[in-house]
Short mmCIF file of C-alpha atoms in Angstrom, two decimals:
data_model
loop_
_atom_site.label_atom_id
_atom_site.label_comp_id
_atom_site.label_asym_id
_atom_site.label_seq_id
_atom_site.Cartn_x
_atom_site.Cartn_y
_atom_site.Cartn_z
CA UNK O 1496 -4.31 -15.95 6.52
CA UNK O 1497 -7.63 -13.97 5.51
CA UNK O 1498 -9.31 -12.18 8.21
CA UNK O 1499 -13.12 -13.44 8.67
CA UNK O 1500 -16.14 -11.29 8.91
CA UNK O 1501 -17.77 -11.93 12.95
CA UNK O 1502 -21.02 -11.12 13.54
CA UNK O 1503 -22.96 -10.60 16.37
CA UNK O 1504 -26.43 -9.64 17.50
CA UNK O 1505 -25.82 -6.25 17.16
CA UNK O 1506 -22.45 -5.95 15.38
CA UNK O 1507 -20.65 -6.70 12.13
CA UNK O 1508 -16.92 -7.47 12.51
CA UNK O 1509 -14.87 -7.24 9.33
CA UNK O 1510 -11.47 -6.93 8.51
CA UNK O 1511 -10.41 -2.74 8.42
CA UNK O 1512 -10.17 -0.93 5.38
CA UNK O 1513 -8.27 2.25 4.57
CA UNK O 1514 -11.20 4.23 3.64
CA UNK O 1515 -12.83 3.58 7.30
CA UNK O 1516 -10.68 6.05 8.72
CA UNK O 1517 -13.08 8.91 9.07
CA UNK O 1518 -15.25 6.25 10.72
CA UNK O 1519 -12.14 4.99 13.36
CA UNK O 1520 -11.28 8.98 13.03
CA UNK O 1521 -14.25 9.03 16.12
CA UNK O 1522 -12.55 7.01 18.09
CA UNK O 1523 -8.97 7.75 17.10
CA UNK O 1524 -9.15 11.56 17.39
CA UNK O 1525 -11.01 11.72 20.34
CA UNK O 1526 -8.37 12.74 23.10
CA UNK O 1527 -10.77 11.09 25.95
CA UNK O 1528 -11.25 7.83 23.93
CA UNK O 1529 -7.24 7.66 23.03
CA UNK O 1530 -6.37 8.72 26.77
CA UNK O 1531 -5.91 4.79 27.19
CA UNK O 1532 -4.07 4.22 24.80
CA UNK O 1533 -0.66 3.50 23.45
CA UNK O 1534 -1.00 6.26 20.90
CA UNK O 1535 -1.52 9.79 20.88
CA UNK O 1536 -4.99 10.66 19.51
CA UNK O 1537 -4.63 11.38 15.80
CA UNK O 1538 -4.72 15.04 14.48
CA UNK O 1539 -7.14 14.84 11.20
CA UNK O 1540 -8.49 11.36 9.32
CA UNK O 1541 -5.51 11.24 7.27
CA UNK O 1542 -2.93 9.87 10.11
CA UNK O 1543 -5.95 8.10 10.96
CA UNK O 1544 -5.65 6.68 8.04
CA UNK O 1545 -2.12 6.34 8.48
CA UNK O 1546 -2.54 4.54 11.37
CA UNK O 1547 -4.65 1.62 9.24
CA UNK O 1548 -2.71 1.12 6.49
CA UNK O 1549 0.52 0.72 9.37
CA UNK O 1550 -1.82 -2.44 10.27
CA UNK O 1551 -2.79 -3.72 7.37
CA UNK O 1552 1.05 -3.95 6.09
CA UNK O 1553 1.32 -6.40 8.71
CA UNK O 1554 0.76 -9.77 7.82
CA UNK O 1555 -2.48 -11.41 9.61
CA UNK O 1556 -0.93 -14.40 11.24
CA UNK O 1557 1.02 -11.46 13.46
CA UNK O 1558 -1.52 -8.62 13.64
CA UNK O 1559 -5.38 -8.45 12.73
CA UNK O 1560 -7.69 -5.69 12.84
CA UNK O 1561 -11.49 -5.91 12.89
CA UNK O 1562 -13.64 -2.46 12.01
CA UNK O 1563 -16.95 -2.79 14.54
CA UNK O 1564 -19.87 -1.40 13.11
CA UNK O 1565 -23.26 -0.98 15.07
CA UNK O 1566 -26.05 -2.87 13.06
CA UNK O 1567 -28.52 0.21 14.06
CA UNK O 1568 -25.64 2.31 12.03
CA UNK O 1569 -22.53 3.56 12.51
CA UNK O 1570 -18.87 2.55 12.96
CA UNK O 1571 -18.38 1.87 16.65
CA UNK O 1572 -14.82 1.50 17.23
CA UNK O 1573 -11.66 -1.28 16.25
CA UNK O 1574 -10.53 -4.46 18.19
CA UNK O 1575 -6.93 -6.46 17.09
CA UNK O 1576 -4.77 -9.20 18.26
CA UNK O 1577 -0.94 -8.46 17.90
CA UNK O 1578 2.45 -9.71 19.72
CA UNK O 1579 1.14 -13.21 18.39
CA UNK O 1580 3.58 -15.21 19.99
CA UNK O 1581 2.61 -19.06 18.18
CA UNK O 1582 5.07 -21.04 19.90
CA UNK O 1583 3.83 -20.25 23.43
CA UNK O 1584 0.22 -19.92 21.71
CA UNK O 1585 -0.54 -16.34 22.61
CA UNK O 1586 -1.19 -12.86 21.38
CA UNK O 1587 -2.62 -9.81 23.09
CA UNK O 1588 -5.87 -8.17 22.57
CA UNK O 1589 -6.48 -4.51 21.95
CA UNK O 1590 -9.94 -1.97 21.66
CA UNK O 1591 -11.02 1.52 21.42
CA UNK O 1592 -14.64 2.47 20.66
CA UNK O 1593 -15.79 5.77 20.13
CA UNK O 1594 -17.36 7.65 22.89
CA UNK O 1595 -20.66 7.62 21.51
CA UNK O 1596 -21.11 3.83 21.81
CA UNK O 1597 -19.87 3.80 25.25
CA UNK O 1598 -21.89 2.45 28.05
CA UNK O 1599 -23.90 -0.16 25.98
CA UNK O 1600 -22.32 -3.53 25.92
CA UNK O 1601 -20.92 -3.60 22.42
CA UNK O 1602 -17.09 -4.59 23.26
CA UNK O 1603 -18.67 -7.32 25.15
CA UNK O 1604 -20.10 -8.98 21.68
CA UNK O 1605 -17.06 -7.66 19.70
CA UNK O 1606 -14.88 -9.13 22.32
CA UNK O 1607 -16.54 -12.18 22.67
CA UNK O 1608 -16.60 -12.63 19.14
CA UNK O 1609 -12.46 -12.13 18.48
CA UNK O 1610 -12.07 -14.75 21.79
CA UNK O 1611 -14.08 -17.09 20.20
CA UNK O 1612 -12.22 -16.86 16.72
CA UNK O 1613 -8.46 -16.48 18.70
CA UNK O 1614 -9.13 -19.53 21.05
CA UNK O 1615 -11.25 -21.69 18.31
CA UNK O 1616 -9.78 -20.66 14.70
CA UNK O 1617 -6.27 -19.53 15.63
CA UNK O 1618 -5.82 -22.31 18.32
CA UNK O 1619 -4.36 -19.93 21.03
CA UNK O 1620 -3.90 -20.85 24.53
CA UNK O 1621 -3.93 -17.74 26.77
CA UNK O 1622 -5.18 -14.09 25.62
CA UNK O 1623 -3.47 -11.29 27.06
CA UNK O 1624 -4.31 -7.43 27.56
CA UNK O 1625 -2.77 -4.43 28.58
CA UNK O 1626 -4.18 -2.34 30.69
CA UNK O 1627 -3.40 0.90 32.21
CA UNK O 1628 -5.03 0.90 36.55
CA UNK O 1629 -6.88 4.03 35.70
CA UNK O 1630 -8.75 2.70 33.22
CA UNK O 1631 -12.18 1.36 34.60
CA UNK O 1632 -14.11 0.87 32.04
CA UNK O 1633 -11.27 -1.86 30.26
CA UNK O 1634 -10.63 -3.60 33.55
CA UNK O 1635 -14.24 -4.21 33.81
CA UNK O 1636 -14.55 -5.44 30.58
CA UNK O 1637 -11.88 -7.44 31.01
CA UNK O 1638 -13.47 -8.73 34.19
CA UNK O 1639 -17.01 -9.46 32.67
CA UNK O 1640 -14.67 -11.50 29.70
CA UNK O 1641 -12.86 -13.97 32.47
CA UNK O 1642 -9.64 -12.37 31.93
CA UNK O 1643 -7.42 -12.30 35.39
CA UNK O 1644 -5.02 -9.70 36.27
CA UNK O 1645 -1.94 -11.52 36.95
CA UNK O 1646 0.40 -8.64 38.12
CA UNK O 1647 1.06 -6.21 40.32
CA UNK O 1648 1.96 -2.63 38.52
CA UNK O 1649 4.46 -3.22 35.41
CA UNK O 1650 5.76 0.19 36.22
CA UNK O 1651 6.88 2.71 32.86
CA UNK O 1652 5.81 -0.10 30.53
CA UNK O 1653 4.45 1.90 27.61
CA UNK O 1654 6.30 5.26 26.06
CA UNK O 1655 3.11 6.98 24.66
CA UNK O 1656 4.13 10.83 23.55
CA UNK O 1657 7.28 11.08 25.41
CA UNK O 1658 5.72 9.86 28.84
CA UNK O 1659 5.80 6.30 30.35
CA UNK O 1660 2.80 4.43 31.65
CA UNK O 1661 2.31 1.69 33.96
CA UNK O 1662 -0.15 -0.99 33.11
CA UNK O 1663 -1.59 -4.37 34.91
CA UNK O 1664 -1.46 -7.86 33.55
CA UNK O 1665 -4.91 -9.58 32.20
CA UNK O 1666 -5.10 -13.21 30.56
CA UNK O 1667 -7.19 -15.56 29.85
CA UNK O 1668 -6.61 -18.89 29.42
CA UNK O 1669 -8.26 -21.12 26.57
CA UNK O 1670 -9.76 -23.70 29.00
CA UNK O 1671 -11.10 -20.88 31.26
CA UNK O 1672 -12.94 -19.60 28.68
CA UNK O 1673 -14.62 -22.72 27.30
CA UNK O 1674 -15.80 -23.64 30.39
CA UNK O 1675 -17.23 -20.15 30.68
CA UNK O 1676 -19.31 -21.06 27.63
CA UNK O 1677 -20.23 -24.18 28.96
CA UNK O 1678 -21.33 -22.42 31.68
CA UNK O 1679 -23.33 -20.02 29.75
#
């Protein structure tokens, strides 16, 4: 399975490379962007770069990783699907931009972009993500997307640098979101 190119109005989508680490370094290395997440922020581009070519040995039906670079320049950030599950038809979602494309929308078009591809291409039927209470700006998104939360606190969850984290439950369901569309 080959990972397409997406495009939106403002945003190219393609498959990561190795050599965009010092791009995803911006997002990666930055201790308030990774604060999130269920990594550490990296020390220098090189476990950056680590960190990429850990997801590209996976094989695409199971893990898929999209650089996002702003058409006005720049590389923005990263979006995935992993813990593809096919036989229940689901995977999970993950994103991290860098702080300076915060606040303007553009994990809304990546976003949108990946759903449409997951639900259409890869046939899922529900879209999960992780996410921790604290973070706002993620259960917003996630919001604004259609996804629900669907539990209370999954307490100690995630192991990130020696301390656990408690996240909530977001999905979204394939037939939620194509009525969204229709909607639209």
């Amino acid at each position: 399975m080959t990972l397409p190119a997406l495009e939106t109005r403002r945003l190219a989508l393609r498959p990561i490379e190795e050599g965009d680490a010092p791009g995803l370094h911006g997002a990666y290395g930055d201790a308030e962007a990774m604060r999130f997440w269920d990594a550490p922020a990296t020390r220098d581009v090189t476990e950056t770069a680590a960190h990429i070519r850990n997801s590209l040995a996976v094989e695409r039906r199971w893990h898929g990783m999209w650089a996002i670079v702003a058409r006005s320049g720049g590389f923005a950030g990263m979006i995935n699907y992993h813990n593809v599950d096919p036989r229940n038809r689901r995977l999970a979602l993950g994103w991290i931009l860098a702080p300076a494309f915060w606040h303007q929308g553009l994990m809304t078009e990546a976003a949108e972009a990946v759903l449409s591809y997951c639900f259409s291409v890869m046939e899922m039927h529900r879209v999960e993500a992780l996410i921790e209470p604290e973070n706002v700006a993620s259960r917003g998104l996630a919001a604004k997307l259609g996804f629900k939360q669907e539990s209370d606190l999954l307490r100690d969850r995630l192991c990130v640098a020696g301390q656990y984290r408690s996240v909530l439950m977001y999905a979204l369901l394939q037939a939620d979101w194509a009525d969204s569309r229709s909607n639209a």
